[in-house]
Amino acid sequence: MLENQNSFAFFHMDLDLFYEQLFKEGIQTLKADEYTTDPYLLAGKDHRFGITLLLRPDRAIRQEIQSFFHPFIQTDPNQYYYPHTDIHVTILSIISCYEGFRLSQIDPRKYIRAIQQCVDQTQPFDIIYRGITLSADAVMVRGHLADDSLNQFRNCLRAQIKNSELADSIDKRYAIFTAHSTVIRYQYPLHNKDRWIELLEEHENHDFGRQTVREVELVYNDWYQRASKVQVLHTFELPD
């Protein structure tokens, strides 16, 4: 048990450092005008779809995120701010979004059965949403893990789905280990970059709240998890 606790303590510290490093790199990217805008947001047509296991921040946290948007919207209203309905944390991207994928190509029931095996072994777990971090094209809320439950859940899912011979692209882009939520994407060049950077630095440690995760969703989704495009395939309740 002590070994597991020490392992998680190291991982927790490592995750914090990872978020901080991303934030620093993101600020430098903005200052150097090396940030990128998302071409799909303006194109109006995005046919990339996949299936994802995700969780939803609770209502209070999503409301706090919407409040967090206010000074950013005042500075640059033309960026893409996630509606409260679309805010999520990816647990595992089972089939990463790509053009041409359709739900009719798989049997969702087989994925549901495989995931249920891991859900049955996973109790509710806490996520602390505190601080923001950056990528070259987005602003993200940092999710901090209160214990190792989410990592164990993910590892179970990886093994269960791989062993089931179901089609997947798990970890093909990268092996997910964070609990972040993307909340702003750049769709235009920044209107007032200096003020934008100031706001990011002012809100680096913004406290969005804490959540006990009691259910997760398997969804067929587009890249942005837009509610108008998402189809919930199954909602799983974590056993107490």
PDB file of C-alpha atoms in Angstrom:
ATOM      1  CA  MET A   1       0.000   0.000   0.000  1.00  0.00           C
ATOM      2  CA  LEU A   2       2.806   2.425   0.896  1.00  0.00           C
ATOM      3  CA  GLU A   3       4.457   1.690  -2.448  1.00  0.00           C
ATOM      4  CA  ASN A   4       1.226   2.585  -4.256  1.00  0.00           C
ATOM      5  CA  GLN A   5       0.891   5.772  -2.221  1.00  0.00           C
ATOM      6  CA  ASN A   6       4.475   6.767  -3.027  1.00  0.00           C
ATOM      7  CA  SER A   7       3.890   5.990  -6.693  1.00  0.00           C
ATOM      8  CA  PHE A   8       0.793   8.187  -6.770  1.00  0.00           C
ATOM      9  CA  ALA A   9       2.567  10.997  -4.898  1.00  0.00           C
ATOM     10  CA  PHE A  10       5.256  10.988  -7.584  1.00  0.00           C
ATOM     11  CA  PHE A  11       2.658  10.903 -10.366  1.00  0.00           C
ATOM     12  CA  HIS A  12       0.686  13.749  -8.746  1.00  0.00           C
ATOM     13  CA  MET A  13       3.813  15.907  -8.546  1.00  0.00           C
ATOM     14  CA  ASP A  14       4.742  14.953 -12.101  1.00  0.00           C
ATOM     15  CA  LEU A  15       1.272  15.929 -13.375  1.00  0.00           C
ATOM     16  CA  ASP A  16       1.489  19.336 -11.676  1.00  0.00           C
ATOM     17  CA  LEU A  17       4.884  19.939 -13.260  1.00  0.00           C
ATOM     18  CA  PHE A  18       3.531  18.818 -16.619  1.00  0.00           C
ATOM     19  CA  TYR A  19       0.682  21.337 -16.452  1.00  0.00           C
ATOM     20  CA  GLU A  20       3.070  24.105 -15.364  1.00  0.00           C
ATOM     21  CA  GLN A  21       5.493  23.330 -18.168  1.00  0.00           C
ATOM     22  CA  LEU A  22       2.674  23.380 -20.731  1.00  0.00           C
ATOM     23  CA  PHE A  23       1.532  26.751 -19.401  1.00  0.00           C
ATOM     24  CA  LYS A  24       5.020  28.273 -19.653  1.00  0.00           C
ATOM     25  CA  GLU A  25       5.512  26.889 -23.151  1.00  0.00           C
ATOM     26  CA  GLY A  26       2.063  28.125 -24.177  1.00  0.00           C
ATOM     27  CA  ILE A  27       2.814  31.666 -23.012  1.00  0.00           C
ATOM     28  CA  GLN A  28       6.076  31.674 -24.977  1.00  0.00           C
ATOM     29  CA  THR A  29       4.231  30.350 -28.035  1.00  0.00           C
ATOM     30  CA  LEU A  30       1.771  33.244 -27.808  1.00  0.00           C
ATOM     31  CA  LYS A  31       4.510  35.826 -27.345  1.00  0.00           C
ATOM     32  CA  ALA A  32       6.339  34.491 -30.391  1.00  0.00           C
ATOM     33  CA  ASP A  33       3.141  34.473 -32.489  1.00  0.00           C
ATOM     34  CA  GLU A  34       3.556  30.738 -32.977  1.00  0.00           C
ATOM     35  CA  TYR A  35       0.097  29.795 -31.727  1.00  0.00           C
ATOM     36  CA  THR A  36      -2.258  28.165 -34.212  1.00  0.00           C
ATOM     37  CA  THR A  37      -5.891  28.699 -35.155  1.00  0.00           C
ATOM     38  CA  ASP A  38      -8.207  25.772 -35.796  1.00  0.00           C
ATOM     39  CA  PRO A  39      -9.131  25.645 -39.520  1.00  0.00           C
ATOM     40  CA  TYR A  40     -12.085  23.306 -38.952  1.00  0.00           C
ATOM     41  CA  LEU A  41     -13.925  25.766 -36.722  1.00  0.00           C
ATOM     42  CA  LEU A  42     -14.276  28.305 -39.520  1.00  0.00           C
ATOM     43  CA  ALA A  43     -14.674  25.857 -42.378  1.00  0.00           C
ATOM     44  CA  GLY A  44     -18.208  24.994 -41.258  1.00  0.00           C
ATOM     45  CA  LYS A  45     -17.764  21.379 -42.278  1.00  0.00           C
ATOM     46  CA  ASP A  46     -16.108  18.826 -40.017  1.00  0.00           C
ATOM     47  CA  HIS A  47     -16.792  15.175 -40.685  1.00  0.00           C
ATOM     48  CA  ARG A  48     -14.396  13.778 -38.076  1.00  0.00           C
ATOM     49  CA  PHE A  49     -16.142  11.386 -35.675  1.00  0.00           C
ATOM     50  CA  GLY A  50     -15.112   8.807 -33.103  1.00  0.00           C
ATOM     51  CA  ILE A  51     -16.182   7.175 -29.843  1.00  0.00           C
ATOM     52  CA  THR A  52     -15.054   8.394 -26.450  1.00  0.00           C
ATOM     53  CA  LEU A  53     -15.500   7.501 -22.801  1.00  0.00           C
ATOM     54  CA  LEU A  54     -15.779  10.761 -20.889  1.00  0.00           C
ATOM     55  CA  LEU A  55     -17.012  12.463 -17.752  1.00  0.00           C
ATOM     56  CA  ARG A  56     -18.849  15.746 -17.342  1.00  0.00           C
ATOM     57  CA  PRO A  57     -17.799  18.366 -14.790  1.00  0.00           C
ATOM     58  CA  ASP A  58     -20.791  19.051 -12.582  1.00  0.00           C
ATOM     59  CA  ARG A  59     -23.100  22.034 -12.994  1.00  0.00           C
ATOM     60  CA  ALA A  60     -21.299  24.254 -10.446  1.00  0.00           C
ATOM     61  CA  ILE A  61     -17.922  23.729 -12.115  1.00  0.00           C
ATOM     62  CA  ARG A  62     -19.311  24.375 -15.595  1.00  0.00           C
ATOM     63  CA  GLN A  63     -20.937  27.567 -14.312  1.00  0.00           C
ATOM     64  CA  GLU A  64     -17.603  28.644 -12.858  1.00  0.00           C
ATOM     65  CA  ILE A  65     -15.947  28.009 -16.213  1.00  0.00           C
ATOM     66  CA  GLN A  66     -18.559  30.186 -17.929  1.00  0.00           C
ATOM     67  CA  SER A  67     -17.848  32.958 -15.390  1.00  0.00           C
ATOM     68  CA  PHE A  68     -14.121  32.540 -16.036  1.00  0.00           C
ATOM     69  CA  PHE A  69     -14.805  33.264 -19.723  1.00  0.00           C
ATOM     70  CA  HIS A  70     -16.181  36.784 -19.093  1.00  0.00           C
ATOM     71  CA  PRO A  71     -12.963  38.865 -19.175  1.00  0.00           C
ATOM     72  CA  PHE A  72     -11.665  36.801 -22.101  1.00  0.00           C
ATOM     73  CA  ILE A  73     -14.857  37.349 -24.083  1.00  0.00           C
ATOM     74  CA  GLN A  74     -14.663  41.079 -23.355  1.00  0.00           C
ATOM     75  CA  THR A  75     -11.103  41.093 -24.690  1.00  0.00           C
ATOM     76  CA  ASP A  76     -11.691  38.849 -27.711  1.00  0.00           C
ATOM     77  CA  PRO A  77     -15.240  37.615 -28.341  1.00  0.00           C
ATOM     78  CA  ASN A  78     -14.317  35.944 -31.622  1.00  0.00           C
ATOM     79  CA  GLN A  79     -12.566  32.937 -30.158  1.00  0.00           C
ATOM     80  CA  TYR A  80     -14.373  29.612 -29.621  1.00  0.00           C
ATOM     81  CA  TYR A  81     -15.673  29.305 -26.057  1.00  0.00           C
ATOM     82  CA  TYR A  82     -17.080  25.907 -25.203  1.00  0.00           C
ATOM     83  CA  PRO A  83     -20.802  25.961 -24.337  1.00  0.00           C
ATOM     84  CA  HIS A  84     -21.555  24.476 -20.913  1.00  0.00           C
ATOM     85  CA  THR A  85     -23.206  21.493 -22.642  1.00  0.00           C
ATOM     86  CA  ASP A  86     -19.954  20.523 -24.378  1.00  0.00           C
ATOM     87  CA  ILE A  87     -17.446  20.791 -21.522  1.00  0.00           C
ATOM     88  CA  HIS A  88     -15.986  17.394 -20.678  1.00  0.00           C
ATOM     89  CA  VAL A  89     -12.941  15.442 -19.537  1.00  0.00           C
ATOM     90  CA  THR A  90     -11.808  12.605 -21.788  1.00  0.00           C
ATOM     91  CA  ILE A  91     -11.248   9.379 -19.896  1.00  0.00           C
ATOM     92  CA  LEU A  92     -10.232   7.454 -22.988  1.00  0.00           C
ATOM     93  CA  SER A  93     -10.487   8.172 -26.692  1.00  0.00           C
ATOM     94  CA  ILE A  94     -11.417   4.679 -27.858  1.00  0.00           C
ATOM     95  CA  ILE A  95     -11.652   5.513 -31.548  1.00  0.00           C
ATOM     96  CA  SER A  96     -10.065   8.901 -32.192  1.00  0.00           C
ATOM     97  CA  CYS A  97     -12.065  11.185 -34.462  1.00  0.00           C
ATOM     98  CA  TYR A  98     -11.315  10.805 -38.128  1.00  0.00           C
ATOM     99  CA  GLU A  99     -13.123  11.628 -41.339  1.00  0.00           C
ATOM    100  CA  GLY A 100     -15.235   8.766 -42.593  1.00  0.00           C
ATOM    101  CA  PHE A 101     -15.881   6.942 -39.321  1.00  0.00           C
ATOM    102  CA  ARG A 102     -19.536   6.102 -38.727  1.00  0.00           C
ATOM    103  CA  LEU A 103     -21.274   4.408 -35.827  1.00  0.00           C
ATOM    104  CA  SER A 104     -22.647   1.764 -38.185  1.00  0.00           C
ATOM    105  CA  GLN A 105     -19.105   0.394 -38.571  1.00  0.00           C
ATOM    106  CA  ILE A 106     -19.030  -1.010 -35.007  1.00  0.00           C
ATOM    107  CA  ASP A 107     -21.289  -2.782 -32.528  1.00  0.00           C
ATOM    108  CA  PRO A 108     -21.556  -0.401 -29.534  1.00  0.00           C
ATOM    109  CA  ARG A 109     -22.918  -3.197 -27.335  1.00  0.00           C
ATOM    110  CA  LYS A 110     -19.565  -4.973 -27.406  1.00  0.00           C
ATOM    111  CA  TYR A 111     -17.783  -1.822 -26.221  1.00  0.00           C
ATOM    112  CA  ILE A 112     -20.371  -1.303 -23.501  1.00  0.00           C
ATOM    113  CA  ARG A 113     -19.835  -4.849 -22.205  1.00  0.00           C
ATOM    114  CA  ALA A 114     -16.048  -4.423 -22.196  1.00  0.00           C
ATOM    115  CA  ILE A 115     -16.218  -1.068 -20.398  1.00  0.00           C
ATOM    116  CA  GLN A 116     -18.708  -2.402 -17.837  1.00  0.00           C
ATOM    117  CA  GLN A 117     -16.080  -4.912 -16.669  1.00  0.00           C
ATOM    118  CA  CYS A 118     -13.875  -2.006 -15.570  1.00  0.00           C
ATOM    119  CA  VAL A 119     -16.710   0.171 -14.286  1.00  0.00           C
ATOM    120  CA  ASP A 120     -17.634  -2.642 -11.882  1.00  0.00           C
ATOM    121  CA  GLN A 121     -14.142  -2.359 -10.370  1.00  0.00           C
ATOM    122  CA  THR A 122     -14.073   1.461 -10.083  1.00  0.00           C
ATOM    123  CA  GLN A 123     -15.534   3.452  -7.208  1.00  0.00           C
ATOM    124  CA  PRO A 124     -16.453   7.154  -7.448  1.00  0.00           C
ATOM    125  CA  PHE A 125     -13.352   9.359  -7.506  1.00  0.00           C
ATOM    126  CA  ASP A 126     -12.582  13.044  -7.042  1.00  0.00           C
ATOM    127  CA  ILE A 127     -11.145  15.588  -9.464  1.00  0.00           C
ATOM    128  CA  ILE A 128      -9.995  19.036  -8.333  1.00  0.00           C
ATOM    129  CA  TYR A 129     -10.298  21.626 -11.109  1.00  0.00           C
ATOM    130  CA  ARG A 130      -7.721  24.255 -10.270  1.00  0.00           C
ATOM    131  CA  GLY A 131      -5.662  26.363 -12.632  1.00  0.00           C
ATOM    132  CA  ILE A 132      -5.367  26.583 -16.386  1.00  0.00           C
ATOM    133  CA  THR A 133      -2.813  25.363 -18.863  1.00  0.00           C
ATOM    134  CA  LEU A 134      -2.209  25.871 -22.580  1.00  0.00           C
ATOM    135  CA  SER A 135      -1.515  24.240 -25.879  1.00  0.00           C
ATOM    136  CA  ALA A 136      -0.589  25.981 -29.117  1.00  0.00           C
ATOM    137  CA  ASP A 137      -4.271  26.306 -30.059  1.00  0.00           C
ATOM    138  CA  ALA A 138      -6.297  26.135 -26.844  1.00  0.00           C
ATOM    139  CA  VAL A 139      -6.832  27.026 -23.197  1.00  0.00           C
ATOM    140  CA  MET A 140      -7.506  24.141 -20.817  1.00  0.00           C
ATOM    141  CA  VAL A 141      -8.641  23.746 -17.227  1.00  0.00           C
ATOM    142  CA  ARG A 142      -6.253  21.661 -15.156  1.00  0.00           C
ATOM    143  CA  GLY A 143      -7.765  18.606 -13.529  1.00  0.00           C
ATOM    144  CA  HIS A 144      -5.910  17.287 -10.479  1.00  0.00           C
ATOM    145  CA  LEU A 145      -6.479  13.729  -9.291  1.00  0.00           C
ATOM    146  CA  ALA A 146      -7.220  13.114  -5.642  1.00  0.00           C
ATOM    147  CA  ASP A 147      -6.026   9.493  -5.859  1.00  0.00           C
ATOM    148  CA  ASP A 148      -4.984   6.884  -8.417  1.00  0.00           C
ATOM    149  CA  SER A 149      -8.512   5.672  -9.295  1.00  0.00           C
ATOM    150  CA  LEU A 150      -8.713   7.305 -12.727  1.00  0.00           C
ATOM    151  CA  ASN A 151      -5.329   5.934 -13.798  1.00  0.00           C
ATOM    152  CA  GLN A 152      -6.275   2.436 -12.659  1.00  0.00           C
ATOM    153  CA  PHE A 153      -9.600   2.765 -14.492  1.00  0.00           C
ATOM    154  CA  ARG A 154      -7.829   3.789 -17.684  1.00  0.00           C
ATOM    155  CA  ASN A 155      -5.339   0.933 -17.448  1.00  0.00           C
ATOM    156  CA  CYS A 156      -8.192  -1.534 -16.947  1.00  0.00           C
ATOM    157  CA  LEU A 157      -9.988  -0.120 -19.991  1.00  0.00           C
ATOM    158  CA  ARG A 158      -6.861  -0.322 -22.137  1.00  0.00           C
ATOM    159  CA  ALA A 159      -6.353  -3.970 -21.243  1.00  0.00           C
ATOM    160  CA  GLN A 160     -10.015  -4.926 -21.516  1.00  0.00           C
ATOM    161  CA  ILE A 161     -10.530  -3.369 -24.939  1.00  0.00           C
ATOM    162  CA  LYS A 162      -7.223  -4.588 -26.351  1.00  0.00           C
ATOM    163  CA  ASN A 163      -7.937  -8.135 -25.159  1.00  0.00           C
ATOM    164  CA  SER A 164     -11.433  -8.042 -26.647  1.00  0.00           C
ATOM    165  CA  GLU A 165     -10.082  -7.525 -30.184  1.00  0.00           C
ATOM    166  CA  LEU A 166     -12.459  -4.597 -30.672  1.00  0.00           C
ATOM    167  CA  ALA A 167     -11.417  -1.916 -33.161  1.00  0.00           C
ATOM    168  CA  ASP A 168      -9.699   0.957 -31.385  1.00  0.00           C
ATOM    169  CA  SER A 169      -7.049   3.652 -31.694  1.00  0.00           C
ATOM    170  CA  ILE A 170      -6.287   3.951 -27.985  1.00  0.00           C
ATOM    171  CA  ASP A 171      -3.054   5.871 -27.300  1.00  0.00           C
ATOM    172  CA  LYS A 172      -2.287   6.173 -31.024  1.00  0.00           C
ATOM    173  CA  ARG A 173      -2.042   9.985 -30.825  1.00  0.00           C
ATOM    174  CA  TYR A 174      -0.714  10.043 -27.253  1.00  0.00           C
ATOM    175  CA  ALA A 175      -1.240   8.133 -24.020  1.00  0.00           C
ATOM    176  CA  ILE A 176      -3.636  10.253 -21.980  1.00  0.00           C
ATOM    177  CA  PHE A 177      -2.809  10.623 -18.293  1.00  0.00           C
ATOM    178  CA  THR A 178      -4.215  14.046 -17.417  1.00  0.00           C
ATOM    179  CA  ALA A 179      -7.733  15.106 -16.430  1.00  0.00           C
ATOM    180  CA  HIS A 180      -7.819  18.405 -18.308  1.00  0.00           C
ATOM    181  CA  SER A 181     -10.773  19.997 -20.051  1.00  0.00           C
ATOM    182  CA  THR A 182     -10.320  22.105 -23.183  1.00  0.00           C
ATOM    183  CA  VAL A 183     -12.507  25.210 -22.816  1.00  0.00           C
ATOM    184  CA  ILE A 184     -11.281  27.802 -25.364  1.00  0.00           C
ATOM    185  CA  ARG A 185      -9.947  27.273 -28.886  1.00  0.00           C
ATOM    186  CA  TYR A 186      -8.383  29.872 -31.177  1.00  0.00           C
ATOM    187  CA  GLN A 187     -10.344  30.273 -34.385  1.00  0.00           C
ATOM    188  CA  TYR A 188      -9.025  33.748 -35.323  1.00  0.00           C
ATOM    189  CA  PRO A 189      -5.733  35.554 -34.711  1.00  0.00           C
ATOM    190  CA  LEU A 190      -5.913  37.130 -31.252  1.00  0.00           C
ATOM    191  CA  HIS A 191      -7.388  40.623 -31.247  1.00  0.00           C
ATOM    192  CA  ASN A 192      -5.361  41.892 -28.258  1.00  0.00           C
ATOM    193  CA  LYS A 193      -2.613  39.397 -27.616  1.00  0.00           C
ATOM    194  CA  ASP A 194      -0.895  41.313 -24.803  1.00  0.00           C
ATOM    195  CA  ARG A 195      -4.102  41.633 -22.787  1.00  0.00           C
ATOM    196  CA  TRP A 196      -4.936  37.990 -23.500  1.00  0.00           C
ATOM    197  CA  ILE A 197      -1.592  36.907 -22.042  1.00  0.00           C
ATOM    198  CA  GLU A 198      -2.181  39.108 -19.000  1.00  0.00           C
ATOM    199  CA  LEU A 199      -5.526  37.422 -18.398  1.00  0.00           C
ATOM    200  CA  LEU A 200      -4.003  33.970 -18.725  1.00  0.00           C
ATOM    201  CA  GLU A 201      -1.315  34.803 -16.194  1.00  0.00           C
ATOM    202  CA  GLU A 202      -3.850  36.367 -13.820  1.00  0.00           C
ATOM    203  CA  HIS A 203      -5.984  33.214 -13.927  1.00  0.00           C
ATOM    204  CA  GLU A 204      -3.220  30.605 -13.934  1.00  0.00           C
ATOM    205  CA  ASN A 205      -4.326  29.311 -10.510  1.00  0.00           C
ATOM    206  CA  HIS A 206      -8.070  29.955 -10.821  1.00  0.00           C
ATOM    207  CA  ASP A 207     -10.094  27.606  -8.580  1.00  0.00           C
ATOM    208  CA  PHE A 208     -13.023  26.027 -10.437  1.00  0.00           C
ATOM    209  CA  GLY A 209     -14.066  23.581  -7.720  1.00  0.00           C
ATOM    210  CA  ARG A 210     -13.992  19.910  -6.795  1.00  0.00           C
ATOM    211  CA  GLN A 211     -16.163  17.084  -8.065  1.00  0.00           C
ATOM    212  CA  THR A 212     -16.899  13.507  -7.087  1.00  0.00           C
ATOM    213  CA  VAL A 213     -17.319  11.587 -10.335  1.00  0.00           C
ATOM    214  CA  ARG A 214     -20.160   9.080 -10.036  1.00  0.00           C
ATOM    215  CA  GLU A 215     -20.974   8.392 -13.676  1.00  0.00           C
ATOM    216  CA  VAL A 216     -19.245   8.305 -17.045  1.00  0.00           C
ATOM    217  CA  GLU A 217     -20.578   8.299 -20.617  1.00  0.00           C
ATOM    218  CA  LEU A 218     -19.700   6.397 -23.758  1.00  0.00           C
ATOM    219  CA  VAL A 219     -20.450   8.691 -26.686  1.00  0.00           C
ATOM    220  CA  TYR A 220     -20.269   8.849 -30.456  1.00  0.00           C
ATOM    221  CA  ASN A 221     -18.894  12.329 -31.012  1.00  0.00           C
ATOM    222  CA  ASP A 222     -17.379  14.928 -33.273  1.00  0.00           C
ATOM    223  CA  TRP A 223     -13.993  16.506 -32.521  1.00  0.00           C
ATOM    224  CA  TYR A 224     -15.422  19.256 -30.303  1.00  0.00           C
ATOM    225  CA  GLN A 225     -17.975  17.148 -28.427  1.00  0.00           C
ATOM    226  CA  ARG A 226     -20.749  19.476 -29.629  1.00  0.00           C
ATOM    227  CA  ALA A 227     -24.053  18.519 -28.027  1.00  0.00           C
ATOM    228  CA  SER A 228     -25.793  18.787 -31.392  1.00  0.00           C
ATOM    229  CA  LYS A 229     -23.483  16.104 -32.808  1.00  0.00           C
ATOM    230  CA  VAL A 230     -22.994  13.822 -29.777  1.00  0.00           C
ATOM    231  CA  GLN A 231     -24.931  10.599 -29.376  1.00  0.00           C
ATOM    232  CA  VAL A 232     -24.793   9.073 -25.890  1.00  0.00           C
ATOM    233  CA  LEU A 233     -24.380   5.315 -26.323  1.00  0.00           C
ATOM    234  CA  HIS A 234     -24.460   4.423 -22.622  1.00  0.00           C
ATOM    235  CA  THR A 235     -24.205   6.031 -19.197  1.00  0.00           C
ATOM    236  CA  PHE A 236     -22.338   3.996 -16.572  1.00  0.00           C
ATOM    237  CA  GLU A 237     -22.782   4.523 -12.838  1.00  0.00           C
ATOM    238  CA  LEU A 238     -19.726   3.867 -10.689  1.00  0.00           C
ATOM    239  CA  PRO A 239     -20.500   1.531  -7.780  1.00  0.00           C
ATOM    240  CA  ASP A 240     -20.261   2.956  -4.234  1.00  0.00           C
TER     241      ASP A 240
END
